[in-house]
mmCIF file of C-alpha atoms and ligand atoms in Angstrom:
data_model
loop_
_atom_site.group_PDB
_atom_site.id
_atom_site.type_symbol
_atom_site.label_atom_id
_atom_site.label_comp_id
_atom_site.label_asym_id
_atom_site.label_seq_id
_atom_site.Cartn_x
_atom_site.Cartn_y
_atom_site.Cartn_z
ATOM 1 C CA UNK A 1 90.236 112.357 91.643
ATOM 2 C CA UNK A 2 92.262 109.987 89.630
ATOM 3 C CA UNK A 3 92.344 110.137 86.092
ATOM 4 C CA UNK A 4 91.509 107.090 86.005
ATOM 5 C CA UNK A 5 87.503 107.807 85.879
ATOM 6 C CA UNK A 6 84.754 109.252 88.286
ATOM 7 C CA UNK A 7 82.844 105.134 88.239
ATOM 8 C CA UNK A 8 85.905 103.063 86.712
ATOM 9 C CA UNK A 9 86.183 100.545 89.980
ATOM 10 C CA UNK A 10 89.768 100.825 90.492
ATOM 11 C CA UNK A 11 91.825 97.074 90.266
ATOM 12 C CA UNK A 12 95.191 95.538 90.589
ATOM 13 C CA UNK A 13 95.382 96.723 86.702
ATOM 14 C CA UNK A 14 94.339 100.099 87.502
ATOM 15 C CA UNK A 15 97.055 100.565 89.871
ATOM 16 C CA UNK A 16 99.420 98.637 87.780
ATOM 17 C CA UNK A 17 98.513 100.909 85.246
ATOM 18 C CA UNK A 18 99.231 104.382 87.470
ATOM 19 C CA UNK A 19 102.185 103.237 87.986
ATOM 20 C CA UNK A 20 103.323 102.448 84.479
ATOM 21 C CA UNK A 21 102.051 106.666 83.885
ATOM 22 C CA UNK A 22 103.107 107.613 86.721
ATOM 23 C CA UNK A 23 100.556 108.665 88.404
ATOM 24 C CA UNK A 24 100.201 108.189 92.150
ATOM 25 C CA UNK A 25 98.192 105.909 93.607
ATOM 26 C CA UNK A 26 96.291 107.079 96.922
ATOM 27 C CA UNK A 27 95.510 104.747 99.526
ATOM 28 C CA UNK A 28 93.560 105.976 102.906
ATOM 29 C CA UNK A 29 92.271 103.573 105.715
ATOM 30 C CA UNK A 30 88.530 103.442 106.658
ATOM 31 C CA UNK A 31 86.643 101.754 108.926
ATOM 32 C CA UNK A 32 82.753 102.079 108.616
ATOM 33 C CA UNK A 33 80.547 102.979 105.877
ATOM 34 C CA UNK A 34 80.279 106.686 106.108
ATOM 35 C CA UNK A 35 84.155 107.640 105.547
ATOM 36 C CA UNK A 36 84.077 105.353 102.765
ATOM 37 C CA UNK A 37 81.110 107.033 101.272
ATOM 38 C CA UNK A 38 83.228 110.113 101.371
ATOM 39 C CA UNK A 39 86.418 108.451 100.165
ATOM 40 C CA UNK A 40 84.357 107.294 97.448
ATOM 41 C CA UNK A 41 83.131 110.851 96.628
ATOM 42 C CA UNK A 42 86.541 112.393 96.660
ATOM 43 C CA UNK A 43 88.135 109.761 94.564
ATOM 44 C CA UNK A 44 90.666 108.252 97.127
ATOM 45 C CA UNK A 45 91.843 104.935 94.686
ATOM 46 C CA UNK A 46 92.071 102.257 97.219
ATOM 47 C CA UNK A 47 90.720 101.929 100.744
ATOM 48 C CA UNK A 48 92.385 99.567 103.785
ATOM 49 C CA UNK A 49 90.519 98.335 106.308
ATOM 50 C CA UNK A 50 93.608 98.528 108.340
ATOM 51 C CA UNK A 51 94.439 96.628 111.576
ATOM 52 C CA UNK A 52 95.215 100.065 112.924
ATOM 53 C CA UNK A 53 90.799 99.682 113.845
ATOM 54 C CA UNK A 54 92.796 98.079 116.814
ATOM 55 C CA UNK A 55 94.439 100.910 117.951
ATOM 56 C CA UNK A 56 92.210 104.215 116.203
ATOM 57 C CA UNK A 57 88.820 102.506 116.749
ATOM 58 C CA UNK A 58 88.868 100.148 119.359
ATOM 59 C CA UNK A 59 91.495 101.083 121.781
ATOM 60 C CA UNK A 60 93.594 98.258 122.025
ATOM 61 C CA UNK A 61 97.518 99.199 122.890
ATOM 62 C CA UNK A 62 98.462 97.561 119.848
ATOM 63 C CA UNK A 63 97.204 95.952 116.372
ATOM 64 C CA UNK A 64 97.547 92.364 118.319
ATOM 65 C CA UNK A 65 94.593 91.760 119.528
ATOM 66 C CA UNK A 66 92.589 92.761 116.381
ATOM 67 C CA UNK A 67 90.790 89.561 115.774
ATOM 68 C CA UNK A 68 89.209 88.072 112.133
ATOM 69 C CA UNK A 69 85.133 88.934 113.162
ATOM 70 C CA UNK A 70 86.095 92.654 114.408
ATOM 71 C CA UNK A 71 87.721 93.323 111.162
ATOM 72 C CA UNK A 72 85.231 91.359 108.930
ATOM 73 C CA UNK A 73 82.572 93.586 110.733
ATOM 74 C CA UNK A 74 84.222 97.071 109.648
ATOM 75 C CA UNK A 75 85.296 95.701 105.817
ATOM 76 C CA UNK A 76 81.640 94.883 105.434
ATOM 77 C CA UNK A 77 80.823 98.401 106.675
ATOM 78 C CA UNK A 78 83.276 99.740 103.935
ATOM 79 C CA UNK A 79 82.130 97.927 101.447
ATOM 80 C CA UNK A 80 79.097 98.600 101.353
ATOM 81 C CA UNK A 81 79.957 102.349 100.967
ATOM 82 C CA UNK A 82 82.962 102.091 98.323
ATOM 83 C CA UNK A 83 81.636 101.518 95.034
ATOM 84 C CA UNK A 84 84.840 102.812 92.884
ATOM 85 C CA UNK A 85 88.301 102.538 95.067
ATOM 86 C CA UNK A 86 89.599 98.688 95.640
ATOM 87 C CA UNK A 87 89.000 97.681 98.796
ATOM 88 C CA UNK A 88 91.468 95.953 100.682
ATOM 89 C CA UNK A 89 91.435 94.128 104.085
ATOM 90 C CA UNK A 90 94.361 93.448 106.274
ATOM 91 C CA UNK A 91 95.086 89.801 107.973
ATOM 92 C CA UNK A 92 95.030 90.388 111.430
ATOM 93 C CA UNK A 93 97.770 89.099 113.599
ATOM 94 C CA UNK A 94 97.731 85.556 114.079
ATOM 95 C CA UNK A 95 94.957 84.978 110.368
ATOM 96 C CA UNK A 96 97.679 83.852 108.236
ATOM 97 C CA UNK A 97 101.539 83.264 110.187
ATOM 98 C CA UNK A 98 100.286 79.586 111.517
ATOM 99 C CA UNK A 99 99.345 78.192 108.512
ATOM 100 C CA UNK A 100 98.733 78.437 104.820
ATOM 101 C CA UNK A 101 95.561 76.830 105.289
ATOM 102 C CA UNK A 102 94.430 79.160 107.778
ATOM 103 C CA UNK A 103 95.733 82.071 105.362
ATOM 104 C CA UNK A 104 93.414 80.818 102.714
ATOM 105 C CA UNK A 105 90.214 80.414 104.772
ATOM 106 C CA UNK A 106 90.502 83.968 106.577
ATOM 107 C CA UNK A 107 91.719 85.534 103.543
ATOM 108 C CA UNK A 108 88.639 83.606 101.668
ATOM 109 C CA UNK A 109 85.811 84.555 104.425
ATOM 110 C CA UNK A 110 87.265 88.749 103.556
ATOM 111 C CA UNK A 111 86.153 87.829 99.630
ATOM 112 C CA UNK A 112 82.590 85.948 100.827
ATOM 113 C CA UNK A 113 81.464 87.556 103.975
ATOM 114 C CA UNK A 114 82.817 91.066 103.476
ATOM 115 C CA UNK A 115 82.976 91.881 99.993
ATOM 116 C CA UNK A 116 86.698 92.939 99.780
ATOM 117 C CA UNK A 117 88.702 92.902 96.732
ATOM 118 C CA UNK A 118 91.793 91.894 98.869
ATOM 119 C CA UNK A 119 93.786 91.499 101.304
ATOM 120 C CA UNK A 120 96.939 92.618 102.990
ATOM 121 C CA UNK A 121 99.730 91.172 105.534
ATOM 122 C CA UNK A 122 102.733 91.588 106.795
ATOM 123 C CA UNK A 123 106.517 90.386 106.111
ATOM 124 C CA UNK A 124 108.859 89.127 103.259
ATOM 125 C CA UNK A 125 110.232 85.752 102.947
ATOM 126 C CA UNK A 126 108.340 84.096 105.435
ATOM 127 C CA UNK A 127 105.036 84.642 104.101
ATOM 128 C CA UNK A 128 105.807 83.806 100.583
ATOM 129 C CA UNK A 129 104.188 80.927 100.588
ATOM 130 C CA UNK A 130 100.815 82.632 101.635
ATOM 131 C CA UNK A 131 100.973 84.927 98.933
ATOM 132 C CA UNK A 132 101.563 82.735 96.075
ATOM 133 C CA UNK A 133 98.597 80.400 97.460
ATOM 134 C CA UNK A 134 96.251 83.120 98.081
ATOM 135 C CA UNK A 135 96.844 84.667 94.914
ATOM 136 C CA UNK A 136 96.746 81.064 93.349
ATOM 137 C CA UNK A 137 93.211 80.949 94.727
ATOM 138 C CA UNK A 138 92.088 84.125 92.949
ATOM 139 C CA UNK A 139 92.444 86.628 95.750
ATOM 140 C CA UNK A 140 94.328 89.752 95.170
ATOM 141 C CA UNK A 141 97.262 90.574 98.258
ATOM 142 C CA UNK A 142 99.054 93.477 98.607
ATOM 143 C CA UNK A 143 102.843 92.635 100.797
ATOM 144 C CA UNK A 144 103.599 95.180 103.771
ATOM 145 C CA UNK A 145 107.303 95.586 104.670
ATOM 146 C CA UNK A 146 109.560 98.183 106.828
ATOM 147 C CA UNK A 147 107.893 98.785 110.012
ATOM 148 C CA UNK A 148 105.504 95.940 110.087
ATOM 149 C CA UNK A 149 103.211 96.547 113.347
ATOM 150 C CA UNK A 150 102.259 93.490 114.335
ATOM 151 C CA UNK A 151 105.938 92.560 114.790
ATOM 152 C CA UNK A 152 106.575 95.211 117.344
ATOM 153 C CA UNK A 153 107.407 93.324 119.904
ATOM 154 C CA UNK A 154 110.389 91.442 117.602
ATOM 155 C CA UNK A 155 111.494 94.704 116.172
ATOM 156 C CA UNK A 156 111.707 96.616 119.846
ATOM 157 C CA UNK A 157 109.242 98.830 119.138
ATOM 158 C CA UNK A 158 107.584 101.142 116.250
ATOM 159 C CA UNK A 159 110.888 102.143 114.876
ATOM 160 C CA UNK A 160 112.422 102.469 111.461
ATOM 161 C CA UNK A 161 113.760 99.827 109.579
ATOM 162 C CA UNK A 162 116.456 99.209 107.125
ATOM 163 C CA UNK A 163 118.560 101.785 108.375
ATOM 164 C CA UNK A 164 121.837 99.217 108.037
ATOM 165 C CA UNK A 165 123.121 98.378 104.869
ATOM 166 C CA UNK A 166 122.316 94.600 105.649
ATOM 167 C CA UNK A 167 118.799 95.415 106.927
ATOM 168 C CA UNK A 168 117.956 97.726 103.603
ATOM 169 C CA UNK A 169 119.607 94.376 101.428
ATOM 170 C CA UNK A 170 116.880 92.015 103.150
ATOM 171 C CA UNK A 171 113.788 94.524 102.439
ATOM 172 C CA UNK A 172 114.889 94.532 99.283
ATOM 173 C CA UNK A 173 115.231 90.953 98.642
ATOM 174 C CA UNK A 174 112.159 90.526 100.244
ATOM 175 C CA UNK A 175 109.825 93.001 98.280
ATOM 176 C CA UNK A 176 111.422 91.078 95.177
ATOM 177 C CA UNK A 177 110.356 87.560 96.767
ATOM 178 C CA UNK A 178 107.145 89.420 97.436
ATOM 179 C CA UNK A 179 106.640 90.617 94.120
ATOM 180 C CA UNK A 180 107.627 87.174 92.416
ATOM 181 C CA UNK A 181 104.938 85.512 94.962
ATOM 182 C CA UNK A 182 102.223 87.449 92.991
ATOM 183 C CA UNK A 183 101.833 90.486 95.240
ATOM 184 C CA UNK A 184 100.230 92.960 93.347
ATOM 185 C CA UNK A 185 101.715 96.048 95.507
ATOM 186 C CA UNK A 186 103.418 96.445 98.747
ATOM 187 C CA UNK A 187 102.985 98.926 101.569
ATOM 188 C CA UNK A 188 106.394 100.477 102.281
ATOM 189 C CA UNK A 189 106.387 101.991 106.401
ATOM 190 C CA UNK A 190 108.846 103.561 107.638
ATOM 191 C CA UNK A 191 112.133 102.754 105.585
ATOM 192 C CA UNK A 192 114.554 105.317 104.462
ATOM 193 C CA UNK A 193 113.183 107.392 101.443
ATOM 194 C CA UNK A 194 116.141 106.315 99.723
ATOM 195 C CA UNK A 195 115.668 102.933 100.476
ATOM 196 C CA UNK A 196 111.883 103.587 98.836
ATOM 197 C CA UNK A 197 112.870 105.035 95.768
ATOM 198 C CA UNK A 198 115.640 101.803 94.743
ATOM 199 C CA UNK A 199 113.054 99.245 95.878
ATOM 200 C CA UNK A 200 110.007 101.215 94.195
ATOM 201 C CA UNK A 201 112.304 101.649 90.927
ATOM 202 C CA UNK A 202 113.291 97.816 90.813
ATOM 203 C CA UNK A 203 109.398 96.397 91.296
ATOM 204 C CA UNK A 204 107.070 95.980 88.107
ATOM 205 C CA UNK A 205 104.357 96.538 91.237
ATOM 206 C CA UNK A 206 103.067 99.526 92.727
ATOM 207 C CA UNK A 207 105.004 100.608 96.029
ATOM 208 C CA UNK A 208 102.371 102.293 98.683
ATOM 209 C CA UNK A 209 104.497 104.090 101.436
ATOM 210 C CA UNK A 210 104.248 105.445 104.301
ATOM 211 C CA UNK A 211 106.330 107.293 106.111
ATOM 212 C CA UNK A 212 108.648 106.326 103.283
ATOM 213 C CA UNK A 213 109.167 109.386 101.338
ATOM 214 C CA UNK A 214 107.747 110.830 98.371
ATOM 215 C CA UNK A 215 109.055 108.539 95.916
ATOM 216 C CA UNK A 216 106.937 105.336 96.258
ATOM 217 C CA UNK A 217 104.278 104.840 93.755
ATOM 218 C CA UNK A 218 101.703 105.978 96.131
ATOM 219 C CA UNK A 219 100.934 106.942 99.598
ATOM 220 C CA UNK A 220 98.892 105.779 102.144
ATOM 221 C CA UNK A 221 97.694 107.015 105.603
ATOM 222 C CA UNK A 222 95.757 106.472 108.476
ATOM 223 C CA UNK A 223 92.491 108.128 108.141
ATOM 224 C CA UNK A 224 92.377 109.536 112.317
ATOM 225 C CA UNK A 225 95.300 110.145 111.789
ATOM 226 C CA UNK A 226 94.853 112.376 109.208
ATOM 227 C CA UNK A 227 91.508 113.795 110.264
ATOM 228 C CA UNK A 228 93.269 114.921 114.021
ATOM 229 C CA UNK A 229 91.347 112.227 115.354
ATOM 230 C CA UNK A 230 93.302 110.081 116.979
ATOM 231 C CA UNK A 231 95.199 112.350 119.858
ATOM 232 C CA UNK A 232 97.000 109.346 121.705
ATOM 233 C CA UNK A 233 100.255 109.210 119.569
ATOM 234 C CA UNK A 234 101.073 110.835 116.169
ATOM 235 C CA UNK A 235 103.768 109.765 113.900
ATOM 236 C CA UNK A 236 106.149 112.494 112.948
ATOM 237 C CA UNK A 237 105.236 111.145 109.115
ATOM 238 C CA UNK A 238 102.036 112.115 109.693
ATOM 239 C CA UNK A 239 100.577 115.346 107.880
ATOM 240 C CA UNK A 240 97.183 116.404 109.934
ATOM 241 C CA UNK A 241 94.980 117.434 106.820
ATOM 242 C CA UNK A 242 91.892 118.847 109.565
ATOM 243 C CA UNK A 243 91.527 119.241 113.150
ATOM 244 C CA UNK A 244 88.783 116.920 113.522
ATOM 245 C CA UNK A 245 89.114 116.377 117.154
ATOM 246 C CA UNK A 246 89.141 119.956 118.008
ATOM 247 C CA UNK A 247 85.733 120.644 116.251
ATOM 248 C CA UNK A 248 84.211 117.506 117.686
ATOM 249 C CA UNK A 249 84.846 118.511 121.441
ATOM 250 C CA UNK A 250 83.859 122.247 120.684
ATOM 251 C CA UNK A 251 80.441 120.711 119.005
ATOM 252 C CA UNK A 252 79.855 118.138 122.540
ATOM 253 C CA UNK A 253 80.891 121.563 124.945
ATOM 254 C CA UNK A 254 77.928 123.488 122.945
ATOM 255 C CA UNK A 255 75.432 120.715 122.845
ATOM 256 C CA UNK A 256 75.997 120.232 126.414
ATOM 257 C CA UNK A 257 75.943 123.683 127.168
ATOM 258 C CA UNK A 258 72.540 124.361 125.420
ATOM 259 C CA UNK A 259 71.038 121.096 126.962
ATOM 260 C CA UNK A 260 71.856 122.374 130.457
ATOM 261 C CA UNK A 261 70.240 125.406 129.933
ATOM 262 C CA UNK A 262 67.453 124.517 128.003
ATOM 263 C CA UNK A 263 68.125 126.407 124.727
ATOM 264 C CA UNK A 264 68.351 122.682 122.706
ATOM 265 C CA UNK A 265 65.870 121.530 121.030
ATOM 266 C CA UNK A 266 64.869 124.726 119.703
ATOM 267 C CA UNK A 267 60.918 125.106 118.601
ATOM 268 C CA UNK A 268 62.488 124.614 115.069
ATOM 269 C CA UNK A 269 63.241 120.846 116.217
ATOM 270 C CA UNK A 270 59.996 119.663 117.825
ATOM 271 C CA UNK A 271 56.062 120.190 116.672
HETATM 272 O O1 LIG B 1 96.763 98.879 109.570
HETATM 273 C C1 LIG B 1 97.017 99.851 108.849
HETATM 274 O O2 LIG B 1 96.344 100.887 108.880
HETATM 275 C C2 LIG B 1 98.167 99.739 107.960
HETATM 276 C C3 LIG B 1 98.620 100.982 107.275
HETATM 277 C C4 LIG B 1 99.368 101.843 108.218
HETATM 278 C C5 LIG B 1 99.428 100.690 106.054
HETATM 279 O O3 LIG B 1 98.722 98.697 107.829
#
């Protein structure tokens, strides 16, 4: 729970705040209204409705196909179960890199049709422009740089970045650039922890990392992930909190086993 208040909703100054104290900011995905209820309960801060629903939730090989109306659907879900943590939606692939126009309408429909207290995307420089118009219009955006997912096909794959000395001098420049857009915290994947701690140090914003090391501002993970949900791939960042898929098959091998022999329903479930 952060100290920040049990019904406090948590926003850009809240986390600007943490991080002033120093007190880490914690950041989980969701994707439908239940987990958020729970994320709620527990006092996770802020909430992404990651892209990741392309790979975790829907199946897809990669966060590429994730389109605007699958994510507006699972933001609304999460909204309407987060009253206290900020919760932020990510611009799918192709939402915002065409245009700034087309940034400011998708980002806009994540405010008006989904109830979302933000948005995220990917990349330095390049999308500078996005962020200082989309925070011009009101709408809070949180940067994402390092391993940025829906670049994977440029970077040759989920790997680290800003393992060079020239790479780590562009991440750096760019979470600057970032910042100076109006960012109001960036998502650090996996970059050196080093490389963390001297970009975290030189922003007035909160850094979010993950698989970044332990000296961002914050931390964020993938709730299946997380939960030992998700069995196709796990990240060697990732810490498995619960063995979620485990107790999910042993609960479908008992309800199938009881079905078949005719001990489910019980007389306790039927009159
Ligand atoms: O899509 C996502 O879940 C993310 C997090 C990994 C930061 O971008």
């Amino acid at each position: 729970m952060s100290k920040q208040g049990k019904n406090r909703p948590v926003t850009k100054t809240t986390v600007r705040e943490m991080k002033k104290k120093g007190e880490k900011i914690t950041m989980l995905t969701a994707y439908d209204f239940n987990t958020a209820v729970l994320m709620d309960e527990m006092g996770v801060d802020i909430i992404l409705v990651g892209d990741s629903l392309g790979m975790v939730v829907l199946g897809y090989d990669s966060t590429l196909p994730v389109t605007m109306d699958e994510m507006i659907h699972h933001t609304k879900a999460v909204t309407r179960g987060a009253k206290r943590p900020m919760v932020i939606a990510d611009m799918p692939f192709m939402s915002y890199q065409a245009s700034v126009d087309d940034a400011l309408m998708n980002a806009g429909r994540f405010m008006k049709e989904a109830g979302a207290h933000g948005v995220k995307l990917e990349g330095g420089r390049e999308v500078a422009e996005v962020v200082r118009r989309t925070t011009g219009a009101g709408i809070p955006v949180m940067g994402h740089l390092g391993l940025t997912p829906q670049s994977v096909h440029q970077m040759g794959g989920f790997r680290m970045q800003g393992k060079t000395a020239e790479a780590a001098k562009r991440i750096k420049e760019d979470a600057l650039i970032i910042q100076e857009a109006g960012a109001f915290s960036i998502v650090l994947e996996v970059v050196p922890a080093a490389l963390a701690e001297e970009i975290s140090e030189s922003l007035d914003i909160p850094t979010i990392g993950i698989g970044a090391g332990p000296y961002c501002d914050g931390q964020v993970l993938v709730v299946n992930d997380m939960l030992g949900m998700f069995e196709r791939f796990t990240p060697k960042f990732v810490k498995k909190y619960a063995d979620l898929g485990s107790e999910i098959k042993n609960a479908f091998q008992e309800y199938i086993k009881e079905v078949k022999e005719g001990s489910f329903p019980g007389p306790e479930h039927y009159s």
